[in-house]
PDB file of C-alpha atoms in Angstrom:
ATOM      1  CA  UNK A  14      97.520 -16.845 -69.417  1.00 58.00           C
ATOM      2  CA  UNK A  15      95.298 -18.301 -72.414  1.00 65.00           C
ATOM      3  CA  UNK A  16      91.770 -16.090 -73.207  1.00 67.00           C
ATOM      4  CA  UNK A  17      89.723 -18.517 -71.230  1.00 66.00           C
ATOM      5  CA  UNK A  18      91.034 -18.013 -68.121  1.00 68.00           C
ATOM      6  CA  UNK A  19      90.927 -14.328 -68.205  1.00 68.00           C
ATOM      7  CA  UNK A  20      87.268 -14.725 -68.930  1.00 65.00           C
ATOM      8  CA  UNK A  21      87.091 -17.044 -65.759  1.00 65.00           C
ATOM      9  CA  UNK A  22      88.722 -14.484 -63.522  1.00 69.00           C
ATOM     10  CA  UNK A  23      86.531 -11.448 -64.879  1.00 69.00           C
ATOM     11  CA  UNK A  24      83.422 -12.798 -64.463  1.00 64.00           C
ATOM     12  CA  UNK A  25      84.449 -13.917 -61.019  1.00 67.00           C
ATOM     13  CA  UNK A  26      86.058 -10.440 -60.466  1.00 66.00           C
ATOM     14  CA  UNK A  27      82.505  -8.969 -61.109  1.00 65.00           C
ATOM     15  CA  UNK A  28      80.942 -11.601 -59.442  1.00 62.00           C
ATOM     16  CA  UNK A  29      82.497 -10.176 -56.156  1.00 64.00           C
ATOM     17  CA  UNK A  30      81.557  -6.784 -57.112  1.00 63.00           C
ATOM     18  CA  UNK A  31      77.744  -7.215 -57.903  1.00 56.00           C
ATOM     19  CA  UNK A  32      77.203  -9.641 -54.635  1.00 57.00           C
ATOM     20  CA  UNK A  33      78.763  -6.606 -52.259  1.00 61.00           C
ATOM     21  CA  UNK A  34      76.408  -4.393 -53.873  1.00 58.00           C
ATOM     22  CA  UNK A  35      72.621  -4.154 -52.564  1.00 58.00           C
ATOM     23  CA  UNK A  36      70.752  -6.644 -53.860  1.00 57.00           C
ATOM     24  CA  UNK A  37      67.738  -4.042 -55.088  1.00 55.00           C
ATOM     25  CA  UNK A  38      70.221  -2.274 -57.422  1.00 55.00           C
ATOM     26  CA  UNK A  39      72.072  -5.302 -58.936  1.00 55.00           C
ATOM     27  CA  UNK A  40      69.247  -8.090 -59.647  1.00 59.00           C
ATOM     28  CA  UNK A  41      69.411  -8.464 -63.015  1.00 59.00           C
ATOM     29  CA  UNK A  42      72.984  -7.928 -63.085  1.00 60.00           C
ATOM     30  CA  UNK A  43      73.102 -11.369 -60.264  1.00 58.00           C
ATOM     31  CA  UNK A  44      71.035 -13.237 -62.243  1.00 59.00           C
ATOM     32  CA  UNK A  45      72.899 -12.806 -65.749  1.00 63.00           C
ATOM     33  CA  UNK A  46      76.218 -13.452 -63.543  1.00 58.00           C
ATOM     34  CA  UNK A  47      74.481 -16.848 -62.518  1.00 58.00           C
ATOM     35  CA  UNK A  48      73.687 -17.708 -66.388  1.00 61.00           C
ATOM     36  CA  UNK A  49      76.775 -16.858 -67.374  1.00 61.00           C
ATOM     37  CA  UNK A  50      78.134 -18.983 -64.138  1.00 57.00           C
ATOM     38  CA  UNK A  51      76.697 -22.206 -65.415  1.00 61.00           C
ATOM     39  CA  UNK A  52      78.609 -23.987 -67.619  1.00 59.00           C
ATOM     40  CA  UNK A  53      81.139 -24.000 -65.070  1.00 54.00           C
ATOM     41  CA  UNK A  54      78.370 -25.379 -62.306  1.00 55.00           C
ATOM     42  CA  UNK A  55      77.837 -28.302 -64.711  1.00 57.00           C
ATOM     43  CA  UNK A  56      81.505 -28.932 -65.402  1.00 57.00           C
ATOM     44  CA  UNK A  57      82.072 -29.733 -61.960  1.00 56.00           C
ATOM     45  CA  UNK A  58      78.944 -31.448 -60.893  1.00 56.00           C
ATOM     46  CA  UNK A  59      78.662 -35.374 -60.790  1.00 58.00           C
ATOM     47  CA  UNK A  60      78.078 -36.919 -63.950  1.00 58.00           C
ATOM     48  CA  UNK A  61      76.063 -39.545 -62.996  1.00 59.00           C
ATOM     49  CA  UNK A  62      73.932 -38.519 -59.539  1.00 55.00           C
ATOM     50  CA  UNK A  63      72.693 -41.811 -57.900  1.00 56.00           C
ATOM     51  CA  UNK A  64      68.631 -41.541 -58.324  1.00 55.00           C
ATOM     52  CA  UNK A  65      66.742 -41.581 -55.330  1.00 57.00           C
ATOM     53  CA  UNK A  66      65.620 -44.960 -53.707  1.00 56.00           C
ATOM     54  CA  UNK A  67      61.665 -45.054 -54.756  1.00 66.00           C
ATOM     55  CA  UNK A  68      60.861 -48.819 -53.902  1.00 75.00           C
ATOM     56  CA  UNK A  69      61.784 -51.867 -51.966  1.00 80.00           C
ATOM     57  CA  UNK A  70      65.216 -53.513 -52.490  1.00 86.00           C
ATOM     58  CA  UNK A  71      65.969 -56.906 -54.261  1.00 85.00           C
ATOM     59  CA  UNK A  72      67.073 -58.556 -51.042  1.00 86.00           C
ATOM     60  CA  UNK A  73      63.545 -56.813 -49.074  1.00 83.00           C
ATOM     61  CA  UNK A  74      62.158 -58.711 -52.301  1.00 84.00           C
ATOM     62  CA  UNK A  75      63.198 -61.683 -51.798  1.00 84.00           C
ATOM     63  CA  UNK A  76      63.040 -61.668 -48.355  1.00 85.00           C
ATOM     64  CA  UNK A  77      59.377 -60.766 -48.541  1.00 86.00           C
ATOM     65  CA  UNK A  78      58.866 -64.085 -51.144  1.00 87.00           C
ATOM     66  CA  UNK A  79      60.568 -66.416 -48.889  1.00 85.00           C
ATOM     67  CA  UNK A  80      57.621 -65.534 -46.122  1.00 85.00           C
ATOM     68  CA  UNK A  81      55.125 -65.519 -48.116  1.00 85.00           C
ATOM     69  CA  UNK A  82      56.301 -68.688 -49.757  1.00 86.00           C
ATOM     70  CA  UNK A  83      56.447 -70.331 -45.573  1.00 84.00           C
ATOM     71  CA  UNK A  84      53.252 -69.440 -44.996  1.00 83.00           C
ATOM     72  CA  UNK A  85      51.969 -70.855 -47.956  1.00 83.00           C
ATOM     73  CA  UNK A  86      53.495 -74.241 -47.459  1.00 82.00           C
ATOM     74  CA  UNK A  87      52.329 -73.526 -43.475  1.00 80.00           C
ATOM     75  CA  UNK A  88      48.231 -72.994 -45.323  1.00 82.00           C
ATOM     76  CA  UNK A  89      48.479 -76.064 -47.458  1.00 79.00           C
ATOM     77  CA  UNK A  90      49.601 -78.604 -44.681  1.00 76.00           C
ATOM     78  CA  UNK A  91      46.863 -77.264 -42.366  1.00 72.00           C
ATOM     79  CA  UNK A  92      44.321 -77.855 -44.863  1.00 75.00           C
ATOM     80  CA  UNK A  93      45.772 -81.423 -45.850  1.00 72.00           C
ATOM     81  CA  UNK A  94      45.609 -81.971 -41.965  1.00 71.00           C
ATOM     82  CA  UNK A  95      41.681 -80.561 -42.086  1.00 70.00           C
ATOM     83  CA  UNK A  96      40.705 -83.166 -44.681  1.00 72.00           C
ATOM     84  CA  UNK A  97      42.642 -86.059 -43.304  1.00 71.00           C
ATOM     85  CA  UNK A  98      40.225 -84.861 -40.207  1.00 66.00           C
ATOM     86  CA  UNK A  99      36.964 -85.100 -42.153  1.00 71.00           C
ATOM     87  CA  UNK A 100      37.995 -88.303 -43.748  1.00 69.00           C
ATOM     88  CA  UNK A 101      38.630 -90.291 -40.223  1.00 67.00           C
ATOM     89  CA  UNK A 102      35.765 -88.591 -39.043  1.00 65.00           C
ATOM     90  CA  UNK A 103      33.842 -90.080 -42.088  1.00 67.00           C
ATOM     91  CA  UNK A 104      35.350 -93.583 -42.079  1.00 64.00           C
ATOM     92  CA  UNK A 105      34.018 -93.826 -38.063  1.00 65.00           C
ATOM     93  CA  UNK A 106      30.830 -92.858 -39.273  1.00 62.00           C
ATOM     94  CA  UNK A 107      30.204 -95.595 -41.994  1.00 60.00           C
ATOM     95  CA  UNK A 108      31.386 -98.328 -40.241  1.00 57.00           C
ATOM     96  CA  UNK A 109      29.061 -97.318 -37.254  1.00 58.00           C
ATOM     97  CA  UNK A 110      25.592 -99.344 -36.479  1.00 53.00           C
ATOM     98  CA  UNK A 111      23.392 -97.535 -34.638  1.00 55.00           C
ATOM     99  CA  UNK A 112      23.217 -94.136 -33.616  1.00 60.00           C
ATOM    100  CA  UNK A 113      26.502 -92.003 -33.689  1.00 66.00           C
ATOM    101  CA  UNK A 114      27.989 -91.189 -30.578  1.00 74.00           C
ATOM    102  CA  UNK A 115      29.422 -87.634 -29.918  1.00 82.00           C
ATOM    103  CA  UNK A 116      33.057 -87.752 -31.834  1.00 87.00           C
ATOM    104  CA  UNK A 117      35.367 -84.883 -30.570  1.00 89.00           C
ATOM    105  CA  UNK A 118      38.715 -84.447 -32.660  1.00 89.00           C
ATOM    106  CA  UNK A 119      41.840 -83.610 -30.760  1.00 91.00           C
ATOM    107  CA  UNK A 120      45.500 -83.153 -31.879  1.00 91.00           C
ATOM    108  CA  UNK A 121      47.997 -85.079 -30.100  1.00 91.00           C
ATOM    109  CA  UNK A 122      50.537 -82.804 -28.189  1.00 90.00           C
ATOM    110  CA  UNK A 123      52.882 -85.046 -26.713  1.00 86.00           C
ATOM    111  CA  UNK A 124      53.237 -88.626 -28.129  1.00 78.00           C
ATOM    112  CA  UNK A 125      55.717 -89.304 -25.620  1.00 77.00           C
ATOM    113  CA  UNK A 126      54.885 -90.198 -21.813  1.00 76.00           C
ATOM    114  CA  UNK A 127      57.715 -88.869 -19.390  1.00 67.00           C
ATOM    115  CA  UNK A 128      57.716 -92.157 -17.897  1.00 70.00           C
ATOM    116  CA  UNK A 129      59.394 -95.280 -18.691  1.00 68.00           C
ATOM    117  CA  UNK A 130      56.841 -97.568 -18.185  1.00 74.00           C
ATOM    118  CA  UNK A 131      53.505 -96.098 -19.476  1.00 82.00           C
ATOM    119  CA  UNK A 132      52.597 -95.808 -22.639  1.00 89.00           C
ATOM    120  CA  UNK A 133      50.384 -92.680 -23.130  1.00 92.00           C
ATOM    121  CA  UNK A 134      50.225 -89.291 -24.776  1.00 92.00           C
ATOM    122  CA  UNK A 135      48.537 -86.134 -24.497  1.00 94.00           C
ATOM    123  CA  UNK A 136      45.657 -84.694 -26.130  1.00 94.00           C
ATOM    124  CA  UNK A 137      44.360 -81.175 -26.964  1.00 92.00           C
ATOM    125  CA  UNK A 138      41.159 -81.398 -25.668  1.00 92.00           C
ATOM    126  CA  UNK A 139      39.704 -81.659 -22.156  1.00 94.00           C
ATOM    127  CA  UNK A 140      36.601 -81.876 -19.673  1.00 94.00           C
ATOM    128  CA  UNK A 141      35.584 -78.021 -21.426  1.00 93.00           C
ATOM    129  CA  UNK A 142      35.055 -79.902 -24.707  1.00 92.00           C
ATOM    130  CA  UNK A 143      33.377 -82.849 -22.868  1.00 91.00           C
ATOM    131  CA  UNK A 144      35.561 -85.336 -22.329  1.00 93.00           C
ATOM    132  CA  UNK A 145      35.328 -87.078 -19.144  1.00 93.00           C
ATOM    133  CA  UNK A 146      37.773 -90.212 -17.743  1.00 93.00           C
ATOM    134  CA  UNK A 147      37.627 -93.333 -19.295  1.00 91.00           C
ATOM    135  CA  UNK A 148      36.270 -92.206 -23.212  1.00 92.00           C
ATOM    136  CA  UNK A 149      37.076 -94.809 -25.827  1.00 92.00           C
ATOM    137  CA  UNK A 150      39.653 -92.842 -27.651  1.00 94.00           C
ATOM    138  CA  UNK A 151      39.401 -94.017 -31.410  1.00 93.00           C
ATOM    139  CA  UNK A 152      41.289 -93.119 -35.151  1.00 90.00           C
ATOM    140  CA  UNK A 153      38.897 -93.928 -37.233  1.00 85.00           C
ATOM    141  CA  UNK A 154      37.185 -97.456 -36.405  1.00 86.00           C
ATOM    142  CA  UNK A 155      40.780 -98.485 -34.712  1.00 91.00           C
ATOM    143  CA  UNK A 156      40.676 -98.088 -31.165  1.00 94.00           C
ATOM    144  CA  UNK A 157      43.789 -96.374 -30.177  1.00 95.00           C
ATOM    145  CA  UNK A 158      43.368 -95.603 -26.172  1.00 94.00           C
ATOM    146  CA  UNK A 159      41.131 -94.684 -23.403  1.00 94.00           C
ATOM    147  CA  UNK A 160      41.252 -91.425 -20.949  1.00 95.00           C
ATOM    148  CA  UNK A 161      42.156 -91.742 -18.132  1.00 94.00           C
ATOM    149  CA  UNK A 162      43.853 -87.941 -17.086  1.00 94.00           C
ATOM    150  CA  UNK A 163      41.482 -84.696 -17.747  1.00 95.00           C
ATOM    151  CA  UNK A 164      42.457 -81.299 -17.154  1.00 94.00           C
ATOM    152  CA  UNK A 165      40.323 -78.462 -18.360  1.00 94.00           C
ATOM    153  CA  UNK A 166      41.921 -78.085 -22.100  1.00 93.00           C
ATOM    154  CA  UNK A 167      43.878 -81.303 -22.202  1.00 95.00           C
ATOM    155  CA  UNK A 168      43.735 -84.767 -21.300  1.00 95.00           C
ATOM    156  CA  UNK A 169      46.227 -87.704 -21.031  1.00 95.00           C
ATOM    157  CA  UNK A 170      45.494 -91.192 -23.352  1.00 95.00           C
ATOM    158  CA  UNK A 171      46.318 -94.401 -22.136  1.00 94.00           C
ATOM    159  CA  UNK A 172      46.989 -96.424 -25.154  1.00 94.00           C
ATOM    160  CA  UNK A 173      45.910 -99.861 -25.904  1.00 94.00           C
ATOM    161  CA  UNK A 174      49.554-101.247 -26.046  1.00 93.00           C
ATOM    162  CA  UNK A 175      50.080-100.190 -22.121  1.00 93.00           C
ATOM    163  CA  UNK A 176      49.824-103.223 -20.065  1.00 92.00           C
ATOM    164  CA  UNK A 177      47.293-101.485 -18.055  1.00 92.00           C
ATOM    165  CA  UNK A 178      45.061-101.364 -21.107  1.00 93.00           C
ATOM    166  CA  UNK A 179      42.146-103.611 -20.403  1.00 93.00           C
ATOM    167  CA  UNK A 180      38.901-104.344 -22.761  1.00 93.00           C
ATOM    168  CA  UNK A 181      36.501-107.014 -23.202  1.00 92.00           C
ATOM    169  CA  UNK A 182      37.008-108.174 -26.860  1.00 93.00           C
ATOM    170  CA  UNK A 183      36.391-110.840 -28.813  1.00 92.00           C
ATOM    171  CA  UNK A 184      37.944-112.673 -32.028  1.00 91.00           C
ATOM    172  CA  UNK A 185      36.095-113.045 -35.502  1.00 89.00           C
ATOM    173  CA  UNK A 186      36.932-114.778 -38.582  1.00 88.00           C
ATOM    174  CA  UNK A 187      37.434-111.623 -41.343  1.00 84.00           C
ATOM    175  CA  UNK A 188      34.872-113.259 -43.530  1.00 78.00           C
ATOM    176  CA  UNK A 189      31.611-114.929 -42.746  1.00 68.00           C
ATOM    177  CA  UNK A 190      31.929-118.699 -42.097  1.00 64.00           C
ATOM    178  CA  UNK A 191      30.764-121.555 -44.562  1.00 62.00           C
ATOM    179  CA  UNK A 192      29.036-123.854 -42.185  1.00 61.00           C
ATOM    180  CA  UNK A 193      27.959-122.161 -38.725  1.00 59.00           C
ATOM    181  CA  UNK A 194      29.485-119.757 -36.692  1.00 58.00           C
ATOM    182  CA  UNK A 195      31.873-120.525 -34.472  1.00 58.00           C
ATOM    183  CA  UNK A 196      31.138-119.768 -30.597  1.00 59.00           C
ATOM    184  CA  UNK A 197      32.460-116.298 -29.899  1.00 72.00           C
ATOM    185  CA  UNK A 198      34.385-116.438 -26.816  1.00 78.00           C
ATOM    186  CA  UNK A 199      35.037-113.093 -24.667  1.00 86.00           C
ATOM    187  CA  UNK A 200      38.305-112.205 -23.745  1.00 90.00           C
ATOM    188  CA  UNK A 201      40.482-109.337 -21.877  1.00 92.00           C
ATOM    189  CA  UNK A 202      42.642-107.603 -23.862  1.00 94.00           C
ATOM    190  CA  UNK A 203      45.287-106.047 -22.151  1.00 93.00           C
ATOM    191  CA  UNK A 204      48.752-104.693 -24.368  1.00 91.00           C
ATOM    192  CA  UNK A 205      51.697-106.304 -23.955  1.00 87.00           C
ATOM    193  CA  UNK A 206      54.624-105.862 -21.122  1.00 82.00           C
ATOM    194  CA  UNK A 207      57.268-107.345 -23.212  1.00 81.00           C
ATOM    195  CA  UNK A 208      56.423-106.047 -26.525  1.00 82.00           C
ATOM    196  CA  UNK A 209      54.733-102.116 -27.383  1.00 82.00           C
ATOM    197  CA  UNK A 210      53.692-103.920 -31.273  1.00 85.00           C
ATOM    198  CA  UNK A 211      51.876-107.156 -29.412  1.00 91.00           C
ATOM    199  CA  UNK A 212      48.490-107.427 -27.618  1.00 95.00           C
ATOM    200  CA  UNK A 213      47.292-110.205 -25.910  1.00 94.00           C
ATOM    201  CA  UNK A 214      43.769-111.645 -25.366  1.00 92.00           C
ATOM    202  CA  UNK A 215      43.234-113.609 -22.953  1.00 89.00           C
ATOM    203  CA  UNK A 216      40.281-116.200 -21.097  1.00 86.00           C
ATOM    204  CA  UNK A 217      39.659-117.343 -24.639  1.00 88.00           C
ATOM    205  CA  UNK A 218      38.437-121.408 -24.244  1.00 84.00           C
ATOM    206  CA  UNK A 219      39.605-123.617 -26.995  1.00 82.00           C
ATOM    207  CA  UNK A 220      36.204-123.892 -28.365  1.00 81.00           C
ATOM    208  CA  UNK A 221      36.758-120.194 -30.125  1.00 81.00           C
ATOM    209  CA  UNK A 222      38.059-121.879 -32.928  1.00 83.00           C
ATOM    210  CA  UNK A 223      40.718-118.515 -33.144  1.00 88.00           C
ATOM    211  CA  UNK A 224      43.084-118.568 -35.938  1.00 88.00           C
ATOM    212  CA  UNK A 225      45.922-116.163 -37.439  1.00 91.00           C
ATOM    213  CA  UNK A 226      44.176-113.436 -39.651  1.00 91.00           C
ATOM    214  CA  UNK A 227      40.752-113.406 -37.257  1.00 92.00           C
ATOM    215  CA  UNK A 228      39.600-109.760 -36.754  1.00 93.00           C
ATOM    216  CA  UNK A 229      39.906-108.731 -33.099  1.00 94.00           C
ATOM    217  CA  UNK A 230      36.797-106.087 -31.655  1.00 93.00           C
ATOM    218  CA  UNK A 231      35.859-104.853 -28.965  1.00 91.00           C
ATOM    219  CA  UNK A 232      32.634-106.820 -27.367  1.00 88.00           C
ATOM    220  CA  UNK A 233      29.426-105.551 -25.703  1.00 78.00           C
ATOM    221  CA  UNK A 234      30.044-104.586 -22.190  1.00 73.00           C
ATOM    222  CA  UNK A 235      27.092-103.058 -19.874  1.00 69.00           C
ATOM    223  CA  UNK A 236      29.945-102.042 -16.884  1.00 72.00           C
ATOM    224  CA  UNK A 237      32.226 -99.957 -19.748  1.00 73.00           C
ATOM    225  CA  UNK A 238      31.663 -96.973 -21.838  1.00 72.00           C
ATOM    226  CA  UNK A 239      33.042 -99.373 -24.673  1.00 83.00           C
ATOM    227  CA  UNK A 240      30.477 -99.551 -27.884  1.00 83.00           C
ATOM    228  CA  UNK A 241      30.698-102.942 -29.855  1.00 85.00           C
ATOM    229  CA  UNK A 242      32.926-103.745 -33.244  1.00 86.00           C
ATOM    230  CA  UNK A 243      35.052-101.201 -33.059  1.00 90.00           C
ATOM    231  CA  UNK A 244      38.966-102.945 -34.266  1.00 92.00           C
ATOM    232  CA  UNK A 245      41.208-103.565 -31.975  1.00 95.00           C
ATOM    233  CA  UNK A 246      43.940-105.405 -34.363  1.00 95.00           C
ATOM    234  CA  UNK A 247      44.438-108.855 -36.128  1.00 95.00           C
ATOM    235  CA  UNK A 248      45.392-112.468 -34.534  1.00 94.00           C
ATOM    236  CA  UNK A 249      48.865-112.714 -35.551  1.00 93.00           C
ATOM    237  CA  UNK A 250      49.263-116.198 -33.461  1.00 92.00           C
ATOM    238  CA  UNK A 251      47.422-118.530 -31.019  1.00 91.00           C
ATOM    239  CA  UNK A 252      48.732-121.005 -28.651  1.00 88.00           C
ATOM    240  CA  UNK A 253      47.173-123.554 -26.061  1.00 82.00           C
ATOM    241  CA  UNK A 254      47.234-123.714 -22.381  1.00 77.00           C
ATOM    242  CA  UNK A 255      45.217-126.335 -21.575  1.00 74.00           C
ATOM    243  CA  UNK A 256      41.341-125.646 -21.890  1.00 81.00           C
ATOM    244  CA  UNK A 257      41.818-121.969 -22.701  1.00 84.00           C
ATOM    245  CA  UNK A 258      44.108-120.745 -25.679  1.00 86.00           C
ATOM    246  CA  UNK A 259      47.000-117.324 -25.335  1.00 85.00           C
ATOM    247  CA  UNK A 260      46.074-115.217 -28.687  1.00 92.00           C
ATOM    248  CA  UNK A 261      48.491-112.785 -29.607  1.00 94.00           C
ATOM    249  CA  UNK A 262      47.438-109.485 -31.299  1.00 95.00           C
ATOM    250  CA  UNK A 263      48.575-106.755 -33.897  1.00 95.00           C
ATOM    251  CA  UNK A 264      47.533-103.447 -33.193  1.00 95.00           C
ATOM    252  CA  UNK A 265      44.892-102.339 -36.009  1.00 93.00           C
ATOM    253  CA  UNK A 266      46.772 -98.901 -36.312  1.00 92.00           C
ATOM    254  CA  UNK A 267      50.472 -97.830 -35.059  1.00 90.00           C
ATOM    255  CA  UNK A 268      50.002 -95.345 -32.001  1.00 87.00           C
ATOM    256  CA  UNK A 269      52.920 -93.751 -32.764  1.00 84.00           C
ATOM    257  CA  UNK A 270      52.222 -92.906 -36.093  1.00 87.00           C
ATOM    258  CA  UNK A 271      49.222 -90.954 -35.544  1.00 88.00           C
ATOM    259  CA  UNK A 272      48.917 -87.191 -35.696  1.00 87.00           C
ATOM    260  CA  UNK A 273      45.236 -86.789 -34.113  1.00 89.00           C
ATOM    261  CA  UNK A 274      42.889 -88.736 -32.673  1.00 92.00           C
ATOM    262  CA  UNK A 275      38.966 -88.902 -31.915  1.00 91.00           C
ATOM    263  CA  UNK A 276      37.650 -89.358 -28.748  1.00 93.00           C
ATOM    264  CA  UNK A 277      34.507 -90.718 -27.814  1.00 90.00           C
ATOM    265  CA  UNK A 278      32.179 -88.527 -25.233  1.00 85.00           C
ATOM    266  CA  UNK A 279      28.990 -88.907 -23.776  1.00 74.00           C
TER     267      UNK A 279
END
């Protein structure tokens, strides 16, 4: 037995001793034991203790980033949505004569209709924001529908390229004409049963002088809630039937391309 270890079993020998002893006679004899005790408490302790967690972990990091990140993306497309708002909103208004009507700006909610064979969507807006059944429903000038379902909060479009679409319109040439106007025959304009990218006008006599490239909007009519000029789409052919011509139409803006609308109350 080397000198070290008899040290080591003393000092625990006495260890035993002073620790069955009361504690008021053998204080300072304990706490010179536990001095004398602490080499070997550090020579058997962990080298390297793990420190305590004090903060977030890298993947709570990250985590944290990739949501704040999503709702940043989510901020900036709402507020590219805002201004595309304000900039419809301000297109209708310069290209209106007269005074404004009262322009309420819904989002479009479904811009699908359940069935087959109407051609609609639905709005989010409804008879608590004003809207009432047959309102021109417009995207900037463009006519893109009427109402013709209201609920309180939402409301159901018809759209112009449902055969059951019907307006009084007429046909004029884009620019202003060299030598006299040319008589500006009314029409119906109804969309198309065969085709959801054609409209046709129709009840237009030969005298109309239409052509390909004439501007198609919608006419004065006392019986309808429709307001004059507002486009309707472009004469992409004509033909002749007898005294009255068929004029087929391009929508002035794609329906189903739209992600709000404006609607035109009272």
């Amino acid at each position: 037995m080397n000198e070290r270890t008899a040290y080591l079993l003393c000092l625990l020998v006495l260890a035993g001793l002073v620790f069955l002893l009361p504690e008021r006679w053998t204080t300072n004899a304990r706490l010179s034991l536990l001095g004398a005790l602490r080499p070997v408490r550090e020579a058997t302790a962990p080298k390297n203790p793990a420190p305590e967690a004090t903060g977030p972990t890298m993947e709570q990091v990250l985590a944290e980033n990739k949501l704040l990140r999503a709702q940043y993306n989510e901020l900036v497309a709402e507020n590219l949505r805002l201004q595309n708002q304000i900039r419809g909103k301000q297109e209708f208004g310069d290209a209106w004569i007269g005074e404004l009507p009262r322009v309420v700006i819904a989002d479009i909610l479904l811009d699908r209709d359940f069935s087959s064979w109407r051609r609609s969507f639905l709005i989010s807006r409804g008879s608590a924001d004003g809207i009432a059944r047959d309102d021109p429903v417009v995207r900037g000038r463009c006519v893109v529908g009427r109402v013709v379902e209201v609920s309180e909060r939402t409301c159901r479009v018809l759209l112009l390229t449902d055969p059951a679409f019907a307006v009084v319109a007429v046909a004029v040439p884009p620019d202003p004409p060299k030598e006299g106007a040319p008589a500006r025959e009314e029409g119906i304009l109804r969309g198309s049963s065969e085709d959801e990218a054609t409209l046709v006008l129709s009840r237009v006599s030969r005298r109309a002088g239409v052509q390909a490239g004439w501007l198609v909007i919608t006419a004065r009519d006392d019986a309808s809630r429709w307001p004059p000029g507002l486009l309707l789409g472009t004469v992409k052919s004509v033909s002749e039937f007898g005294y009255f011509i068929g004029v087929e139409v391009a929508p002035a803006v794609d329906v189903q391309a739209l992600d709000y609308v404006m609607v035109l109350s009272r």
